[in-house]
């Protein structure tokens, strides 16, 4: 099966889709045109740049360059998780970073070393796209956990302080909030597992099929990807919650007033 | 259980954390709640009474000043020990999901270092029959929830009981029950009580000692008898407190 190449001219015709979005948002006066234009430009630039980086990465095929890129990707994802919070500080960044890196390292190791058995172990052709999927999903999980933790603790302030006043440590007082936050962060992943292949064909599988891969092989990859994302989201969400609840308490087992004012 | 513990507030100041409109909640307050007595923290709504109560069990820390429990700075007492020695009853009782028994068992589990009270007979202390143990805590009336909250706090045999407007939102009968209960607990156990109220009548019916707070400042601290005499002399306009008391009754 041959892949139909997209020329730059043909690619520019896909801007019709952006124009359609712009027309609708203008018509509805949604005030989103700046974001759409910025998103359009960033998408093109970031992906062209990524293509360029991957091109050289595959050519060099060096383990330390692959690891460095993975670290950069994790750092950017952690920064993005922090940016999505009401209160942003370095602690939030490091919590997200630790959680994302653990979730990613586990899933990536299982997938590349045990399931696919990539050789050499750092082969960027496999490592980078797979890690990209994991890190993206882990980032969302970390953001969701931190947002939900704040929401739950605000909503249940009375309950949390009742626990604290009875002598509960912050981890005991916030147990309900952390559980809810982890569940909230895992729900999108679990939901997508329920509908995959029925109403949703994920990017990786679609990409492989368009690239001429046998659908049976693409499906096997996709199943692995879904399980990998589940593990990464679970580990990242749990670690973010376990580390993140501390952000809302003082050392004297008090809710930080400034976090909720 | 017979504890006689003094709480002393020394030059305490507390500011709000709102960046947009920071204000002083408590301004250089000092007073002593005598051991084994009931002290009423009296004052109009928004005077800073509840904020002061929260400082006594370190749910917040003051920006300036210190609080002593039997002459020991509470910031030097391990938090767990402090929270078990000083029991806080909130204005709005929050029940944990599950039965009343489950609520009491949580308090027992959290007791850890301290010899706690057993579930049996605990409800009797707060004037509820043991039939309540298996009832869903969330389904109780506000008055019943308030008594379960009190029982939950009593599990750790606290030396000091902090009560934040414990009769707020209750009908006259339920409020009276709570008032009698506080008296009984204080009398039978010797537990020191600090009671926040905006009702002069409630304060005079319950307290041995009064600290009058207004706009974050201490206006007067005195024994109840002396305080009432002083108030009658018109040194402080207590009319507002009295009218709030009447509104509450109606």
Short mmCIF file of C-alpha atoms in Angstrom, two decimals:
data_model
loop_
_atom_site.label_atom_id
_atom_site.label_comp_id
_atom_site.label_asym_id
_atom_site.label_seq_id
_atom_site.Cartn_x
_atom_site.Cartn_y
_atom_site.Cartn_z
CA UNK A 1 0.00 0.00 0.00
CA UNK A 2 1.47 3.39 -1.01
CA UNK A 3 1.28 6.46 1.21
CA UNK A 4 -0.09 9.57 -0.46
CA UNK A 5 2.48 12.28 0.22
CA UNK A 6 1.16 15.76 1.13
CA UNK A 7 2.96 18.51 -0.75
CA UNK A 8 3.43 21.89 0.95
CA UNK A 9 0.89 23.41 -1.45
CA UNK A 10 -1.65 20.73 -0.60
CA UNK A 11 -0.88 21.14 3.10
CA UNK A 12 -1.59 24.86 2.85
CA UNK A 13 -5.05 23.95 1.54
CA UNK A 14 -5.77 22.44 4.97
CA UNK A 15 -5.92 26.04 6.17
CA UNK A 16 -9.49 25.97 4.76
CA UNK A 17 -10.32 24.12 7.98
CA UNK A 18 -8.80 26.90 10.12
CA UNK A 19 -10.68 29.54 8.12
CA UNK A 20 -13.93 27.64 8.73
CA UNK A 21 -13.26 27.73 12.48
CA UNK A 22 -12.44 31.43 12.33
CA UNK A 23 -15.64 32.24 10.43
CA UNK A 24 -17.78 30.37 12.95
CA UNK A 25 -16.08 31.90 16.01
CA UNK A 26 -16.35 35.39 14.44
CA UNK A 27 -20.03 34.78 13.69
CA UNK A 28 -20.67 33.61 17.25
CA UNK A 29 -18.54 36.50 18.64
CA UNK A 30 -16.57 34.09 20.79
CA UNK A 31 -13.48 36.32 20.79
CA UNK A 32 -11.22 33.35 20.11
CA UNK A 33 -9.61 34.48 16.84
CA UNK A 34 -6.29 35.41 18.46
CA UNK A 35 -6.02 32.01 20.16
CA UNK A 36 -6.96 30.19 16.94
CA UNK A 37 -4.38 32.11 14.90
CA UNK A 38 -1.69 31.58 17.52
CA UNK A 39 -2.63 27.90 17.77
CA UNK A 40 -2.46 27.53 14.01
CA UNK A 41 0.98 29.12 13.77
CA UNK A 42 2.31 27.25 16.81
CA UNK A 43 1.03 23.90 15.52
CA UNK A 44 2.85 24.35 12.22
CA UNK A 45 6.05 25.71 13.74
CA UNK A 46 6.25 23.20 16.62
CA UNK A 47 5.60 20.22 14.36
CA UNK A 48 8.04 21.33 11.66
CA UNK A 49 10.62 21.84 14.39
CA UNK A 50 9.78 18.44 15.92
CA UNK A 51 10.20 16.85 12.48
CA UNK A 52 13.57 18.48 12.13
CA UNK A 53 14.70 17.38 15.61
CA UNK A 54 13.48 13.81 15.04
CA UNK A 55 15.25 13.73 11.67
CA UNK A 56 18.62 14.47 13.30
CA UNK A 57 17.85 12.37 16.36
CA UNK A 58 17.22 9.29 14.23
CA UNK A 59 20.39 10.01 12.29
CA UNK A 60 22.60 10.45 15.36
CA UNK A 61 20.97 7.57 17.24
CA UNK A 62 22.75 8.44 20.54
CA UNK A 63 21.39 7.27 23.93
CA UNK A 64 22.24 10.46 25.79
CA UNK A 65 20.57 12.69 23.22
CA UNK A 66 17.41 10.56 23.45
CA UNK A 67 17.45 10.75 27.27
CA UNK A 68 18.09 14.51 27.16
CA UNK A 69 15.14 15.03 24.85
CA UNK A 70 12.90 12.91 27.11
CA UNK A 71 13.92 15.06 30.08
CA UNK A 72 13.19 18.24 28.15
CA UNK A 73 9.78 16.87 27.13
CA UNK A 74 9.01 15.99 30.77
CA UNK A 75 10.14 19.41 31.99
CA UNK A 76 7.96 21.20 29.42
CA UNK A 77 4.98 19.00 30.36
CA UNK A 78 5.55 19.72 34.07
CA UNK A 79 5.77 23.43 33.38
CA UNK A 80 2.49 23.22 31.48
CA UNK A 81 0.88 21.34 34.40
CA UNK A 82 2.05 24.09 36.75
CA UNK A 83 0.82 26.84 34.39
CA UNK A 84 -2.70 25.41 34.52
CA UNK A 85 -2.93 25.88 38.30
CA UNK A 86 -4.36 28.78 40.27
CA UNK A 87 -1.26 28.96 42.44
CA UNK A 88 1.93 28.51 40.49
CA UNK A 89 5.28 27.95 42.09
CA UNK A 90 8.38 25.81 41.79
CA UNK A 91 7.00 23.24 44.25
CA UNK A 92 4.09 22.54 41.88
CA UNK A 93 6.56 22.17 39.02
CA UNK A 94 8.74 19.69 40.89
CA UNK A 95 5.77 17.63 42.07
CA UNK A 96 4.47 17.39 38.49
CA UNK A 97 7.98 16.63 37.22
CA UNK A 98 8.55 13.82 39.74
CA UNK A 99 5.13 12.30 39.07
CA UNK A 100 5.34 12.54 35.27
CA UNK A 101 8.87 11.14 35.17
CA UNK A 102 7.93 8.13 37.36
CA UNK A 103 4.77 7.36 35.37
CA UNK A 104 6.66 7.75 32.10
CA UNK A 105 9.72 5.75 33.16
CA UNK A 106 7.62 2.78 34.27
CA UNK A 107 5.35 2.64 31.22
CA UNK A 108 8.15 3.35 28.78
CA UNK A 109 10.41 0.68 30.27
CA UNK A 110 7.70 -1.99 30.23
CA UNK A 111 6.68 -1.16 26.67
CA UNK A 112 10.09 -0.76 25.05
CA UNK A 113 12.07 -3.33 27.04
CA UNK A 114 9.49 -6.06 27.60
CA UNK A 115 6.67 -5.72 25.07
CA UNK A 116 8.31 -4.40 21.88
CA UNK A 117 11.87 -5.28 22.95
CA UNK A 118 13.44 -2.33 21.16
CA UNK A 119 17.09 -2.75 20.15
CA UNK A 120 19.12 -0.75 20.93
CA UNK A 121 17.09 0.14 24.04
CA UNK A 122 17.23 3.87 23.29
CA UNK A 123 16.20 3.65 19.62
CA UNK A 124 14.67 7.14 19.21
CA UNK A 125 12.31 5.96 16.44
CA UNK A 126 10.35 4.11 19.17
CA UNK A 127 11.33 5.93 22.33
CA UNK A 128 10.38 9.47 21.33
CA UNK A 129 6.89 8.95 19.84
CA UNK A 130 5.89 6.47 22.57
CA UNK A 131 7.26 8.72 25.32
CA UNK A 132 5.45 11.66 23.73
CA UNK A 133 2.13 9.86 24.08
CA UNK A 134 2.85 8.89 27.68
CA UNK A 135 4.12 12.30 28.75
CA UNK A 136 1.15 14.10 27.15
CA UNK A 137 -1.35 11.94 29.00
CA UNK A 138 0.64 12.09 32.26
CA UNK A 139 0.72 15.86 32.04
CA UNK A 140 -3.08 15.99 31.79
CA UNK A 141 -3.38 13.60 34.74
CA UNK A 142 -1.06 15.73 36.89
CA UNK A 143 -2.95 18.94 36.03
CA UNK A 144 -6.32 17.34 36.73
CA UNK A 145 -5.18 16.00 40.10
CA UNK A 146 -3.83 19.35 41.28
CA UNK A 147 -6.93 21.23 40.12
CA UNK A 148 -9.29 18.71 41.65
CA UNK A 149 -7.35 18.58 44.92
CA UNK A 150 -7.77 22.31 45.34
CA UNK A 151 -11.46 22.06 44.41
CA UNK A 152 -12.16 19.20 46.81
CA UNK A 153 -10.28 20.79 49.70
CA UNK A 154 -12.10 24.10 49.15
CA UNK A 155 -15.45 22.35 48.99
CA UNK A 156 -14.77 20.11 51.97
CA UNK A 157 -12.95 22.64 54.12
CA UNK A 158 -15.34 22.00 57.02
CA UNK A 159 -14.81 18.25 56.88
CA UNK A 160 -11.04 18.57 56.51
CA UNK A 161 -10.77 20.94 59.48
CA UNK A 162 -13.04 18.68 61.56
CA UNK A 163 -10.55 15.88 60.91
CA UNK A 164 -7.56 18.11 61.69
CA UNK A 165 -9.16 19.32 64.92
CA UNK A 166 -9.59 15.70 66.03
CA UNK A 167 -5.87 15.11 65.58
CA UNK A 168 -5.79 13.85 62.00
CA UNK A 169 -2.59 14.45 60.06
CA UNK A 170 -3.00 16.22 56.69
CA UNK A 171 -2.80 12.93 54.77
CA UNK A 172 -5.68 11.56 56.84
CA UNK A 173 -7.72 14.76 56.64
CA UNK A 174 -7.31 14.97 52.87
CA UNK A 175 -7.74 11.26 52.11
CA UNK A 176 -11.16 11.76 50.55
CA UNK A 177 -9.94 14.70 48.46
CA UNK A 178 -6.90 12.80 47.19
CA UNK A 179 -9.01 9.79 46.23
CA UNK A 180 -11.49 11.97 44.34
CA UNK A 181 -8.64 13.80 42.60
CA UNK A 182 -7.01 10.53 41.45
CA UNK A 183 -10.35 9.19 40.21
CA UNK A 184 -11.05 12.42 38.33
CA UNK A 185 -7.65 12.29 36.65
CA UNK A 186 -8.07 8.65 35.59
CA UNK A 187 -11.62 8.95 34.32
CA UNK A 188 -10.76 10.32 30.84
CA UNK A 189 -8.30 7.45 30.27
CA UNK A 190 -10.78 4.81 31.44
CA UNK A 191 -13.57 6.40 29.37
CA UNK A 192 -11.42 6.35 26.25
CA UNK A 193 -10.67 2.65 26.86
CA UNK A 194 -14.41 2.01 26.81
CA UNK A 195 -14.98 3.58 23.40
CA UNK A 196 -11.71 2.98 21.58
CA UNK A 197 -12.26 1.19 18.29
CA UNK A 198 -16.00 1.88 18.42
CA UNK A 199 -16.38 5.65 18.24
CA UNK A 200 -12.77 6.70 18.51
CA UNK A 201 -9.76 5.71 16.42
CA UNK A 202 -6.68 7.01 18.18
CA UNK A 203 -3.96 8.94 16.44
CA UNK A 204 -1.29 6.27 16.55
CA UNK A 205 -3.46 3.57 15.05
CA UNK A 206 -4.85 5.92 12.41
CA UNK A 207 -1.34 7.09 11.57
CA UNK A 208 -0.03 3.56 11.18
CA UNK A 209 -2.96 2.51 8.99
CA UNK A 210 -2.57 5.57 6.75
CA UNK A 211 1.16 4.86 6.58
CA UNK A 212 0.33 1.50 5.06
CA UNK A 213 0.70 -0.72 8.11
CA UNK A 214 -1.43 -3.83 8.37
CA UNK A 215 -4.47 -2.86 10.53
CA UNK A 216 -3.98 -6.03 12.63
CA UNK A 217 -0.48 -4.85 13.60
CA UNK A 218 -1.71 -1.28 14.17
CA UNK A 219 -4.40 -2.64 16.49
CA UNK A 220 -1.84 -4.55 18.57
CA UNK A 221 0.21 -1.40 18.95
CA UNK A 222 -2.88 0.54 19.94
CA UNK A 223 -3.90 -1.97 22.59
CA UNK A 224 -0.43 -1.71 24.08
CA UNK A 225 -0.64 2.10 23.90
CA UNK A 226 -3.96 2.13 25.78
CA UNK A 227 -2.58 -0.04 28.59
CA UNK A 228 0.59 2.03 28.69
CA UNK A 229 -1.39 5.26 29.04
CA UNK A 230 -3.54 3.71 31.77
CA UNK A 231 -0.47 2.76 33.82
CA UNK A 232 1.19 6.13 33.27
CA UNK A 233 -1.97 8.05 34.21
CA UNK A 234 -2.49 5.92 37.33
CA UNK A 235 1.09 6.30 38.54
CA UNK A 236 1.29 10.00 37.70
CA UNK A 237 -2.11 10.81 39.22
CA UNK A 238 -1.40 8.87 42.41
CA UNK A 239 2.06 10.35 42.87
CA UNK A 240 0.83 13.87 42.14
CA UNK A 241 -1.92 13.45 44.74
CA UNK A 242 0.37 11.87 47.33
CA UNK A 243 2.95 14.63 46.91
CA UNK A 244 0.51 17.41 46.02
CA UNK A 245 -1.83 17.45 49.04
CA UNK A 246 1.06 18.83 51.09
CA UNK A 247 0.90 22.04 49.06
CA UNK A 248 -2.34 22.91 50.81
CA UNK A 249 -1.22 22.34 54.42
CA UNK A 250 1.31 23.97 56.72
CA UNK A 251 3.81 22.01 58.78
CA UNK A 252 1.54 22.60 61.80
CA UNK A 253 -1.28 20.57 60.17
CA UNK A 254 -3.30 23.60 59.14
CA UNK A 255 -4.99 24.40 55.85
CA UNK A 256 -2.99 27.20 54.22
CA UNK A 257 -5.36 30.15 54.39
CA UNK A 258 -3.72 31.91 51.47
CA UNK A 259 -4.47 28.96 49.19
CA UNK A 260 -8.20 29.30 49.75
CA UNK A 261 -8.69 33.06 50.02
CA UNK B 1 -11.27 12.80 83.87
CA UNK B 2 -10.39 15.84 85.87
CA UNK B 3 -8.22 18.37 84.11
CA UNK B 4 -7.59 21.95 85.08
CA UNK B 5 -5.91 23.71 82.25
CA UNK B 6 -5.44 27.41 81.68
CA UNK B 7 -5.31 29.08 78.28
CA UNK B 8 -3.52 32.40 78.13
CA UNK B 9 -3.60 34.68 75.11
CA UNK B 10 -0.72 37.14 74.93
CA UNK B 11 -0.70 40.15 72.57
CA UNK B 12 -2.24 38.25 69.68
CA UNK B 13 -2.66 39.94 66.31
CA UNK B 14 -4.09 38.35 63.19
CA UNK B 15 -4.48 39.79 59.70
CA UNK B 16 -6.66 38.44 56.89
CA UNK B 17 -4.90 36.88 53.90
CA UNK B 18 -7.02 38.60 51.25
CA UNK B 19 -4.61 40.40 48.97
CA UNK B 20 -7.27 42.78 47.66
CA UNK B 21 -8.45 44.10 51.02
CA UNK B 22 -6.18 42.99 53.87
CA UNK B 23 -7.66 43.82 57.27
CA UNK B 24 -6.84 43.28 60.91
CA UNK B 25 -9.02 40.52 62.37
CA UNK B 26 -7.47 40.55 65.86
CA UNK B 27 -5.54 43.46 67.24
CA UNK B 28 -3.17 42.96 70.18
CA UNK B 29 -5.51 40.80 72.28
CA UNK B 30 -4.50 39.44 75.69
CA UNK B 31 -6.60 37.57 78.22
CA UNK B 32 -6.65 34.40 80.30
CA UNK B 33 -9.24 31.66 80.37
CA UNK B 34 -9.03 30.29 83.95
CA UNK B 35 -8.56 26.56 84.55
CA UNK B 36 -11.68 24.48 84.98
CA UNK B 37 -13.99 27.44 84.31
CA UNK B 38 -16.29 28.41 81.47
CA UNK B 39 -15.07 31.51 79.67
CA UNK B 40 -17.37 33.28 77.24
CA UNK B 41 -15.79 35.07 74.32
CA UNK B 42 -18.55 37.57 73.85
CA UNK B 43 -18.98 40.08 71.08
CA UNK B 44 -21.02 41.06 68.05
CA UNK B 45 -20.80 39.12 64.77
CA UNK B 46 -17.54 39.76 62.93
CA UNK B 47 -15.68 40.79 66.10
CA UNK B 48 -13.01 38.12 65.56
CA UNK B 49 -14.16 35.67 68.25
CA UNK B 50 -14.18 32.56 66.04
CA UNK B 51 -10.79 33.49 64.59
CA UNK B 52 -9.42 33.68 68.11
CA UNK B 53 -10.88 30.28 68.96
CA UNK B 54 -9.23 28.75 65.86
CA UNK B 55 -5.87 30.06 67.05
CA UNK B 56 -6.26 28.23 70.36
CA UNK B 57 -6.15 24.81 68.68
CA UNK B 58 -3.74 26.02 65.99
CA UNK B 59 -6.09 25.69 63.05
CA UNK B 60 -4.47 29.05 62.28
CA UNK B 61 -1.42 30.75 63.72
CA UNK B 62 -1.36 34.38 64.84
CA UNK B 63 0.78 36.87 62.95
CA UNK B 64 2.00 38.24 66.27
CA UNK B 65 1.72 37.18 69.89
CA UNK B 66 1.60 33.84 71.64
CA UNK B 67 -0.88 31.46 73.19
CA UNK B 68 -0.06 29.38 76.25
CA UNK B 69 -1.59 26.15 77.47
CA UNK B 70 -0.67 25.83 81.14
CA UNK B 71 2.18 28.28 80.62
CA UNK B 72 3.58 26.31 77.69
CA UNK B 73 3.59 28.05 74.30
CA UNK B 74 1.24 26.00 72.11
CA UNK B 75 3.62 26.31 69.16
CA UNK B 76 6.09 24.24 71.24
CA UNK B 77 3.55 21.47 71.87
CA UNK B 78 3.45 18.73 69.19
CA UNK B 79 0.38 19.40 67.02
CA UNK B 80 -1.16 15.98 67.63
CA UNK B 81 -0.86 16.36 71.40
CA UNK B 82 -2.34 19.87 71.26
CA UNK B 83 -5.31 18.83 69.11
CA UNK B 84 -6.12 15.97 71.49
CA UNK B 85 -5.78 18.15 74.57
CA UNK B 86 -7.81 21.00 73.10
CA UNK B 87 -11.10 19.90 71.51
CA UNK B 88 -12.81 22.14 68.98
CA UNK B 89 -16.56 22.11 68.37
CA UNK B 90 -17.38 24.00 65.19
CA UNK B 91 -20.39 26.22 64.67
CA UNK B 92 -21.61 24.11 61.76
CA UNK B 93 -21.29 20.43 62.68
CA UNK B 94 -19.80 18.37 59.85
CA UNK B 95 -20.61 14.67 60.03
CA UNK B 96 -18.30 12.15 58.38
CA UNK B 97 -20.12 9.81 56.00
CA UNK B 98 -21.53 6.74 57.75
CA UNK B 99 -23.16 5.98 61.08
CA UNK B 100 -22.77 7.83 64.37
CA UNK B 101 -20.71 4.84 65.59
CA UNK B 102 -18.38 5.27 62.60
CA UNK B 103 -17.99 8.97 63.44
CA UNK B 104 -17.01 8.12 67.00
CA UNK B 105 -14.68 5.34 65.85
CA UNK B 106 -12.83 7.76 63.57
CA UNK B 107 -12.21 10.00 66.58
CA UNK B 108 -11.02 6.97 68.57
CA UNK B 109 -8.67 5.94 65.79
CA UNK B 110 -7.21 9.44 65.69
CA UNK B 111 -6.71 9.45 69.45
CA UNK B 112 -3.48 7.43 69.10
CA UNK B 113 -1.21 8.65 71.91
CA UNK B 114 -4.02 9.34 74.36
CA UNK B 115 -6.29 7.05 76.30
CA UNK B 116 -9.62 7.62 74.61
CA UNK B 117 -13.19 7.04 75.74
CA UNK B 118 -15.03 3.96 74.55
CA UNK B 119 -18.07 4.30 72.29
CA UNK B 120 -20.36 2.74 74.86
CA UNK B 121 -21.85 5.31 77.16
CA UNK B 122 -20.27 8.17 75.22
CA UNK B 123 -23.57 9.26 73.73
CA UNK B 124 -25.05 9.32 77.21
CA UNK B 125 -22.62 12.15 77.97
CA UNK B 126 -24.23 14.25 75.25
CA UNK B 127 -27.78 13.27 76.12
CA UNK B 128 -28.34 10.84 73.23
CA UNK B 129 -29.42 7.23 73.64
CA UNK B 130 -27.22 4.38 72.35
CA UNK B 131 -29.91 3.75 69.66
CA UNK B 132 -28.30 6.61 67.79
CA UNK B 133 -25.08 4.64 67.26
CA UNK B 134 -26.37 2.85 64.17
CA UNK B 135 -28.12 5.87 62.65
CA UNK B 136 -26.71 7.63 59.61
CA UNK B 137 -25.01 10.76 60.95
CA UNK B 138 -25.91 12.81 57.87
CA UNK B 139 -29.64 12.28 58.50
CA UNK B 140 -29.67 13.71 62.03
CA UNK B 141 -31.11 17.11 62.91
CA UNK B 142 -28.68 20.01 63.39
CA UNK B 143 -29.09 19.78 67.17
CA UNK B 144 -28.36 16.04 67.14
CA UNK B 145 -25.38 16.55 64.84
CA UNK B 146 -24.06 19.18 67.22
CA UNK B 147 -24.26 16.69 70.09
CA UNK B 148 -22.58 13.95 68.03
CA UNK B 149 -19.85 16.44 67.16
CA UNK B 150 -19.44 17.17 70.86
CA UNK B 151 -19.27 13.43 71.64
CA UNK B 152 -16.68 12.98 68.88
CA UNK B 153 -14.53 15.69 70.46
CA UNK B 154 -14.95 14.26 73.96
CA UNK B 155 -13.49 10.93 72.80
CA UNK B 156 -9.94 12.21 73.43
CA UNK B 157 -10.87 13.49 76.93
CA UNK B 158 -9.78 17.06 76.08
CA UNK B 159 -8.57 19.32 78.85
CA UNK B 160 -9.98 22.37 77.09
CA UNK B 161 -13.19 22.48 75.07
CA UNK B 162 -13.53 25.22 72.46
CA UNK B 163 -17.12 25.84 71.40
CA UNK B 164 -17.88 28.10 68.46
CA UNK B 165 -21.48 29.36 68.74
CA UNK B 166 -22.66 25.83 69.57
CA UNK B 167 -26.36 26.76 69.69
CA UNK B 168 -26.39 28.71 66.45
CA UNK B 169 -29.25 27.62 64.19
CA UNK B 170 -30.91 25.55 66.92
CA UNK B 171 -34.45 25.92 68.24
CA UNK B 172 -34.89 27.08 71.84
CA UNK B 173 -35.26 23.55 73.24
CA UNK B 174 -32.20 22.16 71.47
CA UNK B 175 -30.17 25.23 72.41
CA UNK B 176 -31.12 24.81 76.05
CA UNK B 177 -30.09 21.15 75.93
CA UNK B 178 -26.67 22.08 74.59
CA UNK B 179 -26.24 24.79 77.23
CA UNK B 180 -27.09 22.33 80.03
CA UNK B 181 -24.77 19.79 78.49
CA UNK B 182 -21.83 22.20 78.47
CA UNK B 183 -22.49 23.04 82.11
CA UNK B 184 -22.66 19.34 83.00
CA UNK B 185 -19.46 18.43 81.17
CA UNK B 186 -17.61 21.32 82.79
CA UNK B 187 -18.91 20.39 86.23
CA UNK B 188 -18.41 16.62 85.97
CA UNK B 189 -15.07 16.56 84.20
CA UNK B 190 -13.47 19.83 85.19
CA UNK B 191 -12.77 20.53 81.52
CA UNK B 192 -12.01 24.20 80.89
CA UNK B 193 -14.43 25.64 78.33
CA UNK B 194 -14.01 28.60 75.99
CA UNK B 195 -17.34 29.45 74.43
CA UNK B 196 -17.80 31.86 71.56
CA UNK B 197 -21.17 33.55 71.63
CA UNK B 198 -22.79 36.77 70.52
CA UNK B 199 -25.61 36.27 73.03
CA UNK B 200 -25.18 38.06 76.35
CA UNK B 201 -27.93 35.98 77.92
CA UNK B 202 -26.20 32.73 76.95
CA UNK B 203 -22.89 34.02 78.25
CA UNK B 204 -24.40 35.07 81.57
CA UNK B 205 -26.24 31.75 81.94
CA UNK B 206 -23.14 29.67 81.26
CA UNK B 207 -19.91 31.46 81.86
CA UNK B 208 -17.90 32.16 84.97
CA UNK B 209 -15.66 34.51 83.13
CA UNK B 210 -16.10 36.87 80.13
CA UNK B 211 -13.80 38.35 77.52
CA UNK B 212 -15.67 40.98 75.53
CA UNK B 213 -14.30 41.42 72.02
CA UNK B 214 -15.29 44.09 69.54
CA UNK B 215 -13.76 44.90 66.13
CA UNK B 216 -10.83 42.60 66.85
CA UNK B 217 -9.94 44.28 70.16
CA UNK B 218 -10.45 43.15 73.71
CA UNK B 219 -12.85 45.55 75.42
CA UNK B 220 -12.93 43.93 78.85
CA UNK B 221 -12.19 40.69 80.63
CA UNK B 222 -13.79 40.02 84.00
CA UNK B 223 -15.66 37.54 86.13
CA UNK B 224 -19.27 37.30 85.04
CA UNK B 225 -20.75 39.08 88.08
CA UNK B 226 -18.34 41.96 87.81
CA UNK B 227 -18.83 42.12 84.07
CA UNK B 228 -22.61 42.43 84.38
CA UNK B 229 -22.23 45.21 86.94
CA UNK B 230 -19.80 47.01 84.68
CA UNK B 231 -22.13 46.56 81.72
CA UNK B 232 -25.05 48.00 83.65
CA UNK B 233 -23.00 51.11 84.28
CA UNK B 234 -23.25 51.70 80.54
CA UNK B 235 -19.51 51.51 79.91
CA UNK B 236 -20.13 49.52 76.74
CA UNK B 237 -23.16 49.51 74.52
CA UNK B 238 -24.45 46.01 75.00
CA UNK B 239 -27.83 46.86 73.48
CA UNK B 240 -26.74 45.45 70.13
CA UNK B 241 -25.88 42.11 71.72
CA UNK B 242 -29.16 42.03 73.57
CA UNK B 243 -31.16 42.75 70.42
CA UNK B 244 -29.27 40.02 68.57
CA UNK B 245 -30.24 37.70 71.41
CA UNK B 246 -33.87 38.65 71.03
CA UNK B 247 -33.81 38.16 67.26
CA UNK B 248 -32.25 34.74 67.76
CA UNK B 249 -35.05 33.77 70.17
CA UNK B 250 -37.76 34.90 67.78
#
